[in-house]
Coordinates of C-alpha atoms in Angstrom, one line a residue:
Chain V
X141 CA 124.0 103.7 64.8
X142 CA 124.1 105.9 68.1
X143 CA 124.6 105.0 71.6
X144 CA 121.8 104.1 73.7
X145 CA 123.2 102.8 77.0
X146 CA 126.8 104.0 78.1
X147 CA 128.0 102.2 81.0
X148 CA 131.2 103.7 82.1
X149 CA 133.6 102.6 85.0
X150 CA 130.5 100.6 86.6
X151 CA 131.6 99.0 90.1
X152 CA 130.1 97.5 92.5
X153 CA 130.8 96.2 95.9
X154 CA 129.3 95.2 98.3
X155 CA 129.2 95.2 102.1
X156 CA 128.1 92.7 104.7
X157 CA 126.6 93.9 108.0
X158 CA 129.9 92.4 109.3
X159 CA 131.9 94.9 106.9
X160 CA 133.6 92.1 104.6
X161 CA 133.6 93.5 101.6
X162 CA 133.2 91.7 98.1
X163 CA 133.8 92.7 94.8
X164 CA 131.0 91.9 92.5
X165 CA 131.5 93.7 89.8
X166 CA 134.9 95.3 88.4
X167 CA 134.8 98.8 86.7
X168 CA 133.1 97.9 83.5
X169 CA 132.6 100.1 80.3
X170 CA 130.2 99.0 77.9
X171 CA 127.9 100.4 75.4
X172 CA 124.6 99.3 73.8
X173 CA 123.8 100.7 70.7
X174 CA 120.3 101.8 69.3
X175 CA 118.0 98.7 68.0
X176 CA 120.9 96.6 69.4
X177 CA 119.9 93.2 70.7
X178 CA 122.9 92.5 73.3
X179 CA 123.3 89.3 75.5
X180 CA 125.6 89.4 78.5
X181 CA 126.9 85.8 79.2
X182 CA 128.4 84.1 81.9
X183 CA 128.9 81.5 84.9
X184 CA 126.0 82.1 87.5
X185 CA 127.5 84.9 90.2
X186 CA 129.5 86.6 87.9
X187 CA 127.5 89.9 88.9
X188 CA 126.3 90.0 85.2
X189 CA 122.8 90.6 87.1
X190 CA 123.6 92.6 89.3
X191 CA 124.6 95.0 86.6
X192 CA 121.3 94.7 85.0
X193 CA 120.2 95.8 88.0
X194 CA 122.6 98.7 88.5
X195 CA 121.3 99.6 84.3
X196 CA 117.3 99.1 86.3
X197 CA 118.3 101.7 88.9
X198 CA 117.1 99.4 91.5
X199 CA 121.0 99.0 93.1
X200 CA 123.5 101.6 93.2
X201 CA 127.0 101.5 91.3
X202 CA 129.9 101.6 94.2
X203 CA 131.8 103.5 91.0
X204 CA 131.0 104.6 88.1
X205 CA 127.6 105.8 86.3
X206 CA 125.1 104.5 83.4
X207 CA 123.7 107.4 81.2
X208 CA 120.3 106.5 78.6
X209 CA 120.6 108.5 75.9
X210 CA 123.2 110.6 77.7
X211 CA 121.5 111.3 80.4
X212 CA 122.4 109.8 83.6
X213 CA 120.4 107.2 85.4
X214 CA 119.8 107.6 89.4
X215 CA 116.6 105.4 90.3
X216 CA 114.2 102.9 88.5
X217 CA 112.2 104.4 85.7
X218 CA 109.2 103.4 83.1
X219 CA 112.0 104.0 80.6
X220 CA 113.8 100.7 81.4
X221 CA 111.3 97.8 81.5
X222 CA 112.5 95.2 83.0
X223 CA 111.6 91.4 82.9
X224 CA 112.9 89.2 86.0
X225 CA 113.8 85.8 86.2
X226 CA 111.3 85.1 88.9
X227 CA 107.4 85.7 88.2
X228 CA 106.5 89.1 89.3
X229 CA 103.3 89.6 87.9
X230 CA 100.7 91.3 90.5
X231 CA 99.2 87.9 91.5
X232 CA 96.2 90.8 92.5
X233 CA 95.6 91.9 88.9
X234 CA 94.2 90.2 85.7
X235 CA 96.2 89.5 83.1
X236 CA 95.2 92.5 81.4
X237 CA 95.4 94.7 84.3
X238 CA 99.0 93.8 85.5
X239 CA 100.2 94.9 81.3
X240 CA 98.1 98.0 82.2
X241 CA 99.6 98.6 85.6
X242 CA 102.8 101.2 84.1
X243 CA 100.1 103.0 81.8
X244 CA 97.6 103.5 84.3
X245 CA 100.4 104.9 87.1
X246 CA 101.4 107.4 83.9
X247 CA 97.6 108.4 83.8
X248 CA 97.2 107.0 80.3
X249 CA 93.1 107.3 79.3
X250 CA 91.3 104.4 79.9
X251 CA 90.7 103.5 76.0
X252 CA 94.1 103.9 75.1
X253 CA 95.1 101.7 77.9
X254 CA 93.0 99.2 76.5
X255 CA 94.3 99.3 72.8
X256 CA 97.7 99.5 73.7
X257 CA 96.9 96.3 76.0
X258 CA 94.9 94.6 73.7
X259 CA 97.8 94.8 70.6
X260 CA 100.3 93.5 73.8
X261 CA 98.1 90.4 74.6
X262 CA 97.7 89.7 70.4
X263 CA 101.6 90.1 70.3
X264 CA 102.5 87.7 73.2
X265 CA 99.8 85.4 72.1
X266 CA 97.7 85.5 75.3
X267 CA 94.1 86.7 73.4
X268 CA 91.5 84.8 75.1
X269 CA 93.6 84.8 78.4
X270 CA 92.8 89.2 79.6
X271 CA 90.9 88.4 82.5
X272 CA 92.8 85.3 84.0
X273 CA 94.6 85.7 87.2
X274 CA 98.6 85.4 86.8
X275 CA 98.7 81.9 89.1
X276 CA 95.8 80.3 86.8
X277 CA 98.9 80.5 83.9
X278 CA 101.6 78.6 83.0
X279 CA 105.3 79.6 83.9
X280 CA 105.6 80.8 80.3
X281 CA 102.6 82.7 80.0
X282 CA 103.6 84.5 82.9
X283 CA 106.9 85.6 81.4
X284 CA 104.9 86.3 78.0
X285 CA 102.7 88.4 80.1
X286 CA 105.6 90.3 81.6
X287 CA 107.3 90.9 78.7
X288 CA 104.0 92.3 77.3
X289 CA 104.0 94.1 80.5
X290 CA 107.0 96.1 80.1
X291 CA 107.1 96.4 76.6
X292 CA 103.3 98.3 76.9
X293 CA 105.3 100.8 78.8
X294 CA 107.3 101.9 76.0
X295 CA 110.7 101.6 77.2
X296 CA 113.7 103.1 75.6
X297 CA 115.6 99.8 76.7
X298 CA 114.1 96.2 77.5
X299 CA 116.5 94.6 80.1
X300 CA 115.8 90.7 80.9
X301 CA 117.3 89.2 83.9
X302 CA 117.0 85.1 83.0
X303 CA 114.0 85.4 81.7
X304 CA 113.3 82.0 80.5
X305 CA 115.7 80.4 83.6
X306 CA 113.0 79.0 85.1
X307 CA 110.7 77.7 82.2
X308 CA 111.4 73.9 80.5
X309 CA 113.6 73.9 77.4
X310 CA 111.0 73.4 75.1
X311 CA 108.7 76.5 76.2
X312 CA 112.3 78.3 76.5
X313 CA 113.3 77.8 73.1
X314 CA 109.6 79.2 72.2
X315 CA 110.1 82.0 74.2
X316 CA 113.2 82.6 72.3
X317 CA 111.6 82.7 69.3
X318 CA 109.0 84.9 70.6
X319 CA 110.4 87.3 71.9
X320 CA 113.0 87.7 69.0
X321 CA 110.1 87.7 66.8
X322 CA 108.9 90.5 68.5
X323 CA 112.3 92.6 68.4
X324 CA 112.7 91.5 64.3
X325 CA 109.8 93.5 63.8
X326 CA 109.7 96.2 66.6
X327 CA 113.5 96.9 67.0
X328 CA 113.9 97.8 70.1
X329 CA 117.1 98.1 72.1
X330 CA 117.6 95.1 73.8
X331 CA 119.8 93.8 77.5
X332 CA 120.0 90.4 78.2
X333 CA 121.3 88.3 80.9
X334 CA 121.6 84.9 80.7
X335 CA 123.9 81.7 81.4
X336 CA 122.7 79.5 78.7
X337 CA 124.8 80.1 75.3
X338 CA 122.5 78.6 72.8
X339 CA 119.9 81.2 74.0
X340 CA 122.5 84.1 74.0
X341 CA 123.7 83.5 70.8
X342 CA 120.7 82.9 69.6
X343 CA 119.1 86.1 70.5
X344 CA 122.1 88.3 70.2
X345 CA 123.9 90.3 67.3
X346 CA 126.1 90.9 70.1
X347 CA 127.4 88.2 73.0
X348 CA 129.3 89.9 75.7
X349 CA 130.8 87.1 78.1
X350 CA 131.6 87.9 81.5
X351 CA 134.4 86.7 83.5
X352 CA 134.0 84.7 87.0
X353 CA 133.3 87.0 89.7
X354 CA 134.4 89.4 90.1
X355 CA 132.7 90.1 87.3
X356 CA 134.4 92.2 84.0
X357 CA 133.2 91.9 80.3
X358 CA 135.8 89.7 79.2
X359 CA 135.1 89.3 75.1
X360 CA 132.7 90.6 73.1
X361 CA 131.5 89.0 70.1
X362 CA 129.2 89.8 66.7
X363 CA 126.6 87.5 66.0
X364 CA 126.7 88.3 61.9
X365 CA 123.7 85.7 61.4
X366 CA 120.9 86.6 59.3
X367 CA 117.2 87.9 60.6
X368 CA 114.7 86.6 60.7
X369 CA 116.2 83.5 62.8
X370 CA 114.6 80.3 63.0
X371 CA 115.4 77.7 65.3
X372 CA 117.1 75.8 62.8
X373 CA 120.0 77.9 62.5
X374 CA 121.1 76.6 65.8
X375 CA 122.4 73.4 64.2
X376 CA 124.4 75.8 61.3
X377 CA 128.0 75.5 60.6
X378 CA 128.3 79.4 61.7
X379 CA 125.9 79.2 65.0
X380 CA 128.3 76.3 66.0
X381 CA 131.4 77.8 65.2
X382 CA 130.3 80.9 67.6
X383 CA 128.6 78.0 69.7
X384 CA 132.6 76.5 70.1
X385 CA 134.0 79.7 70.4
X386 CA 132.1 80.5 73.7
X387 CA 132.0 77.4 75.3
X388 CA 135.4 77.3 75.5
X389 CA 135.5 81.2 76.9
X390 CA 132.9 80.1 79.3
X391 CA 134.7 76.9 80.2
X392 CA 137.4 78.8 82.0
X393 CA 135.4 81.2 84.2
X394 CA 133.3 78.6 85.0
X395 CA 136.4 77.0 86.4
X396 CA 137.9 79.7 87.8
X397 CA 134.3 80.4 89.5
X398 CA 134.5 76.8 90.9
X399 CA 138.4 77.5 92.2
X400 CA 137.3 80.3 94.7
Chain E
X144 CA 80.0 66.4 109.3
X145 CA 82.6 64.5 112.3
X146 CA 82.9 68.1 113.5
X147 CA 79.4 68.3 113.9
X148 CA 79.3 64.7 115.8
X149 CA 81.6 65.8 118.4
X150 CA 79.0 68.4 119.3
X151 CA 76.5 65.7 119.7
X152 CA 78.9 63.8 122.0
X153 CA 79.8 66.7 124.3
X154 CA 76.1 67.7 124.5
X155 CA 75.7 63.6 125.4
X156 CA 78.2 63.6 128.1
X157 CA 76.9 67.0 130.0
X158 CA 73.4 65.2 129.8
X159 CA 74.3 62.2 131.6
X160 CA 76.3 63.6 134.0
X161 CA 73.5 66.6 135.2
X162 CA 70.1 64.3 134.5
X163 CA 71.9 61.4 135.8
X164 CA 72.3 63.2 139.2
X165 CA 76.4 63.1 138.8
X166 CA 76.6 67.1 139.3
X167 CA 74.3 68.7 140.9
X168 CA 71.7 71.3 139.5
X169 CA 73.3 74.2 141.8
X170 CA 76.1 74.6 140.2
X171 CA 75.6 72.7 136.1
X172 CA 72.3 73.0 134.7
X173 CA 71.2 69.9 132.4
X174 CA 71.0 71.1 128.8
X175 CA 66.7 70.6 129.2
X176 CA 67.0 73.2 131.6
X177 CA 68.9 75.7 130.2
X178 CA 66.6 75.4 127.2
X179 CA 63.6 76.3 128.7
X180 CA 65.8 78.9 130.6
X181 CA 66.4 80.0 127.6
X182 CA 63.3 80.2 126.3
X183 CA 62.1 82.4 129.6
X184 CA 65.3 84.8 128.4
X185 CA 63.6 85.6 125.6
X186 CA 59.6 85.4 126.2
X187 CA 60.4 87.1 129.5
X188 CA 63.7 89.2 129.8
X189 CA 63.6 91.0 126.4
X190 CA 67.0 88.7 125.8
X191 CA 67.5 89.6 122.4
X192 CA 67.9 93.1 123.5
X193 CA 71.0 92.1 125.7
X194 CA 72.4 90.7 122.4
X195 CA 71.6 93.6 120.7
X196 CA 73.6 95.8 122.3
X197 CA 76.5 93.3 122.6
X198 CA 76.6 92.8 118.9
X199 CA 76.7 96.9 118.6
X200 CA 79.2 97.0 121.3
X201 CA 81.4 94.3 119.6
X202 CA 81.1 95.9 116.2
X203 CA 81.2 99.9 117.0
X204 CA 84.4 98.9 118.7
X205 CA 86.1 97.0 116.7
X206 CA 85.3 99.4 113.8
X207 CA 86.8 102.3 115.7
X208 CA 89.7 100.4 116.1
X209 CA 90.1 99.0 112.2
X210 CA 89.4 102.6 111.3
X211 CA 92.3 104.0 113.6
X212 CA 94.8 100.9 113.7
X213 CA 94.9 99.8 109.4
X214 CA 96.1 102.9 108.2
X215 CA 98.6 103.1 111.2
X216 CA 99.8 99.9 110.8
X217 CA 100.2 100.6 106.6
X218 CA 102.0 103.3 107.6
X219 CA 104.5 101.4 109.9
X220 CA 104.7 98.7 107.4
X221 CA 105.7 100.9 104.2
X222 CA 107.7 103.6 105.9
X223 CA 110.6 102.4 107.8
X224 CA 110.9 105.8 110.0
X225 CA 107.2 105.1 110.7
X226 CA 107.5 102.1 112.0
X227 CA 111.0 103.1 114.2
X228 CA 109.1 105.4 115.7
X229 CA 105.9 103.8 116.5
X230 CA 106.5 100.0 117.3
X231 CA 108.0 100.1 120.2
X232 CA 104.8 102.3 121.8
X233 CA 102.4 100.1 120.1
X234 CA 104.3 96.7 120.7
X235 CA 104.3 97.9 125.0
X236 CA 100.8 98.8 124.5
X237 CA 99.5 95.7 123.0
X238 CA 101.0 93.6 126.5
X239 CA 98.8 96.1 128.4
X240 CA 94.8 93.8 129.1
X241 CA 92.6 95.7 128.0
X242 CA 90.2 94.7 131.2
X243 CA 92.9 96.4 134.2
X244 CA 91.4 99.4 131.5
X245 CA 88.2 99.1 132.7
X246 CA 88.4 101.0 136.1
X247 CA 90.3 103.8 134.3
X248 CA 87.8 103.9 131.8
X249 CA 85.3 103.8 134.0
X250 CA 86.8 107.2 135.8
X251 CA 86.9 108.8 132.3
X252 CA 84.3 107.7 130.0
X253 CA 81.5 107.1 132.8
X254 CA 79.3 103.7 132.8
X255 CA 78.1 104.6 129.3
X256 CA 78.7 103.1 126.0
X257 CA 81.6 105.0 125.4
X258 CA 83.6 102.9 128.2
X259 CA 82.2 99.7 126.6
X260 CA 83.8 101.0 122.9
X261 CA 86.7 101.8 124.4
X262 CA 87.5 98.7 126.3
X263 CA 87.1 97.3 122.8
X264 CA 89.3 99.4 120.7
X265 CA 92.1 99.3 123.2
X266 CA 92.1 95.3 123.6
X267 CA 91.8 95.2 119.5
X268 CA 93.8 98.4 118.3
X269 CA 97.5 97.6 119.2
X270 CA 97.0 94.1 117.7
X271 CA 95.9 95.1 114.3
X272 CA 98.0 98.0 114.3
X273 CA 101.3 95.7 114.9
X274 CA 100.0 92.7 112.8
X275 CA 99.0 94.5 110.1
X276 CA 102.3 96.5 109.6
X277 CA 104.1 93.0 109.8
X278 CA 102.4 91.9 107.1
X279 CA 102.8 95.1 105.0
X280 CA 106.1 95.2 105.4
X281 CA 106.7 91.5 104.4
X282 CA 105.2 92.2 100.8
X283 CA 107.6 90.5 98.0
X284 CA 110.4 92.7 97.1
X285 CA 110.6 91.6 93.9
X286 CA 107.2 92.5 93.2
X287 CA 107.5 96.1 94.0
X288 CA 111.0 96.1 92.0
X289 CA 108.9 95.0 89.6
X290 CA 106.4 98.1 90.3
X291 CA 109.2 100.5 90.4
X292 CA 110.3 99.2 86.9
X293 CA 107.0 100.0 85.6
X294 CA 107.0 103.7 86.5
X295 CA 105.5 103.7 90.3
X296 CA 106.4 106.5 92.6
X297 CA 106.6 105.8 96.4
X298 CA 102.5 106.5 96.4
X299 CA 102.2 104.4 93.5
X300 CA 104.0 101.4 95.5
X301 CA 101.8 101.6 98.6
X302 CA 98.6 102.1 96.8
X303 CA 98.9 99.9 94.1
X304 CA 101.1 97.2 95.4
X305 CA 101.7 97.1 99.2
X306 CA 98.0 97.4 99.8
X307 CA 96.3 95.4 97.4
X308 CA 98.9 92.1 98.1
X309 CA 98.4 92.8 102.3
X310 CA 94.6 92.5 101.8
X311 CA 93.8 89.2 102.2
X312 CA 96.1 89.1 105.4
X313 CA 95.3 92.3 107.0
X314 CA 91.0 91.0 106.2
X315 CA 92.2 87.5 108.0
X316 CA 94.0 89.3 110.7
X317 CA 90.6 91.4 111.2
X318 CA 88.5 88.4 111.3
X319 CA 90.8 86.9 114.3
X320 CA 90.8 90.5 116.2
X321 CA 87.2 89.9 115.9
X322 CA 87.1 86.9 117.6
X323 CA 89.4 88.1 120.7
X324 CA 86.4 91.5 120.7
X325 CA 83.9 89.0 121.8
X326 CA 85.9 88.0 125.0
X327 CA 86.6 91.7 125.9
X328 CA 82.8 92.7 125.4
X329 CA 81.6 90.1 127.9
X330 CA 84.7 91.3 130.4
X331 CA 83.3 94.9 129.8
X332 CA 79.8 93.9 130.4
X333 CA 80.4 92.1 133.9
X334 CA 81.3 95.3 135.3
X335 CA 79.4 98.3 135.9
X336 CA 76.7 97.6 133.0
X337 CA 72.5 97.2 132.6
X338 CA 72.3 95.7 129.5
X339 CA 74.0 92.8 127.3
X340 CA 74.9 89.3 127.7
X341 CA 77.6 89.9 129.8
X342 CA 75.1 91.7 132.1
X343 CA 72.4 89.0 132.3
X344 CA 75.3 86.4 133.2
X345 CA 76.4 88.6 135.9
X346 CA 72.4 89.2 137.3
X347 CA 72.2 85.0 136.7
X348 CA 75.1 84.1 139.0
X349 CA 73.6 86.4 141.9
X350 CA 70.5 84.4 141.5
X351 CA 72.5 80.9 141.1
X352 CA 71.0 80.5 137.4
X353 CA 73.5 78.0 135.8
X354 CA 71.2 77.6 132.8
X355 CA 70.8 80.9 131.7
X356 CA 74.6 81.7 132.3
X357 CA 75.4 79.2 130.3
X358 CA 72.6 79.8 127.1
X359 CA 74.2 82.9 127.8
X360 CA 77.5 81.6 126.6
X361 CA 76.6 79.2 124.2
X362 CA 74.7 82.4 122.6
X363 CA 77.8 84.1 122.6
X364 CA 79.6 81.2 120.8
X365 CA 77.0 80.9 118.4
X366 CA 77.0 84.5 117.0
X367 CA 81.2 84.1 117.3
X368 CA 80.7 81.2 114.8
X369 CA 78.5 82.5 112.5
X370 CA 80.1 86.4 112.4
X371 CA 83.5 84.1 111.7
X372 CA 82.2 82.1 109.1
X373 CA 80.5 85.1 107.2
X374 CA 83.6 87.3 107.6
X375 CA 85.5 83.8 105.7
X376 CA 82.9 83.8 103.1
X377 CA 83.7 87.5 102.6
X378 CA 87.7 87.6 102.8
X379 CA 86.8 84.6 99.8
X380 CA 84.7 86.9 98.2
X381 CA 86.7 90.0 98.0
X382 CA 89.9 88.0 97.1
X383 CA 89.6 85.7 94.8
X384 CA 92.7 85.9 93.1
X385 CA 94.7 84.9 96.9
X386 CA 92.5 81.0 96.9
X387 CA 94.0 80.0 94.1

């Protein structure tokens, strides 16, 4: 399959006002194929977000460049959706108006908004919840919804920043299953951040695990298990033999994060 | 409701101490005297004319003002140049009383209504200006990283995220200005003026009425209240979605 993402030589540091510097991110090279479903793991400040973010456009790479289907990225664009870890819905807007909110700024007509919207809401499960404001919904509605959100958009490339950090495990593991649901049958390319391995194996057909800041893609790994996935495969012979595999890669750069 | 009762107490107190013969009538009326007072302002001085023009006065300015300092301050708050160049002006301007205006204005603008406006808009303008470009600039980052994910341009961010998440504040932050018009008005009014409430206090000291200078003011506390408490009931109205 081709290459959708290209990250090449990707640095970051970054400077304080007082001009220490610190290396976040060393140069890293990584690609994500089309359809790919790719988790990036590793030990909270690793900078595995902040090169999500650099991927976003919303920071600048100190080195380096990220091309989308060879074409370089400069600036945040309807073509990466993006899902954050903390609940960005337009606490303005509906429900219904905040999965609208990148198809109206693209001018989309008003009934196609609504279709497009309406198959979102059906997908994430949220019929019945259009004209609700985003603080009278649970934490993991409101991710549900912002998934919706940027997947209305269209994007060449989902990127999710701990999406399901802040939710309880039980809604998290639904949200798992949701969302991989929704990639099973859509196949769309997929980047995702996260520090919890169940989820990232879980998710993945590919686990890249980052090293302790600063941060470097240390090992990458195939996830060979069979779609769809239910939740019982995370108690498999093969899910816990990748399950061993990481903890033990993550074991050391969470040490070596706690040595600094 | 206890609100309410200490109303009933201070009204209780000033009785005693002006019918009981503590203070005398020179200088506090008792509150059965500044009714009928009252009353005569009305039946007798056309009082509700006074008010009239107050309220317009109030209103026309602080209008002017809204129009003038909003988009200014949405400006300063969303565009960092904007607001480099701008806030220091505007922040020296807003120490400046609007009342040491009034002789100035009085040289320009005449004894008209157009000095009254202006004493207005220049005691309210800086203040919105500066307030509401704090709170547009303090909208949540995230959110219009969020925005920028989603396609928005620049335009898109102001218009369809700095703006509708500053509303509530920049409508409470109107609703306060609104207050501190009232005091300006009445300052304007004392000087140089033949109609409004400020007026008829100023004609009621030279003739030593304490009642009506003070229906006077309890008039002018009344309308604050109720122009405040329907301004709430609006700001509640128009944004829902910031109550819950």
């Amino acid at each position: 399959m081709s290459t959708k993402l290209s990250i090449q030589g990707v640095s970051r540091v970054f400077t304080s006002p007082r001009g220490a510097r610190t290396q976040a991110l060393t140069p890293v090279d990584f690609d994500v194929r089309e359809n790919d479903f790719v988790t990036i793991l590793g030990p909270s400040g690793c900078g595995k977000s902040t090169m999500l973010r650099i991927v976003a456009g919303l920071d600048q790479p100190t080195t380096g460049r990220v091309l989308l289907d060879g074409q370089p990225v400069d600036g945040p664009g309807a073509d990466r959706g993006m899902v954050f870890q903390s609940y960005t819905l337009f606490p303005w807007l509906t429900i219904a108006q905040n999965i609208r909110f990148g198809l109206r700024e693209r001018g989309m007509p008003e009934a196609q908004q609504k279709e497009r919207c309406d198959y979102f809401i059906a997908k994430v499960g949220l019929r019945g919840f259009e004209s609700h404001f985003p603080k009278q919904l649970s934490g993991g509605m409101q991710q549900r919804t912002a998934i919706a959100r940027a997947l209305a958009n269209d994007p060449k490339i989902l990127l999710l920043d701990e999406p399901f950090g802040a939710l309880d495990n039980q809604t998290r593991v639904l949200m798992q299953e949701l969302l991989l649901g929704i990639w099973e049958s859509a196949r769309k390319t997929v980047l995702f951040v996260t520090h919890d391995i169940d989820e990232a194996i879980f998710m993945a057909n590919r686990v890249a695990v980052f090293s302790a800041r600063p941060g470097r893609i240390k090992t990458e790994l195939a996830v060979d298990l069979p779609h769809p996935r239910h939740y019982t495969i995370k108690t498999s012979p093969e899910f816990m033999q990748l399950k061993a595999r990481l903890t033990e890669e993550i074991r050391a750069e969470s040490m070596a994060a706690a040595e600094h | 409701m206890l609100g309410l009762a200490f109303f009933v107490v201070f009204v209780a107190a000033w009785s005693v101490f002006t019918l009981g013969g503590f203070v005398s009538p020179t200088f506090l009326a008792s509150p059965i005297t500044m009714a009928r007072e009252g009353w005569l302002l009305f039946t007798e001085y056309n009082f509700i004319h006074d008010i009239g023009m107050t309220v317009w006065r109030v209103v026309g300015g602080f209008v002017l003002a809204s129009i003038v300092a909003v988009p200014l301050g949405i400006a300063m708050g969303a565009h960092k140049g904007v607001e480099a160049f701008l806030e220091p002006f505007v922040s020296f301007c807003r120490y400046l009383p609007a009342s040491a205006f009034i002789p100035l204005l009085i040289l320009w603008a005449g004894l008209g209504e157009l000095q009254k406006l202006l004493v207005i808009f220049i005691g309210s303008v800086f203040q919105v200006t500066l307030m509401v470009a704090v709170t547009v600039g303090s909208a949540r980052r995230d959110l219009v990283e969020a925005a920028y994910t989603l396609g928005a341009n620049n335009r898109g961010i102001v218009k369809r995220v700095l703006i509708p998440g500053a509303a509530p504040e920049i409508a409470e932050t109107l609703r306060l200005v609104l207050g501190w018009a009232w005091t300006y008005v009445i300052v304007a009014e004392l000087i140089g003026s033949s109609s409004g409430i400020g007026h008829m206090i100023t004609d009621s000291q030279a003739l030593l009425n304490t009642g009506q200078i003070i229906f006077g003011i309890i008039v002018i506390g009344l309308i604050g209240l109720v122009s405040d408490f329907a301004f709430k009931a609006l700001n509640r109205r128009l944004f829902v979605w910031s109550t819950l």
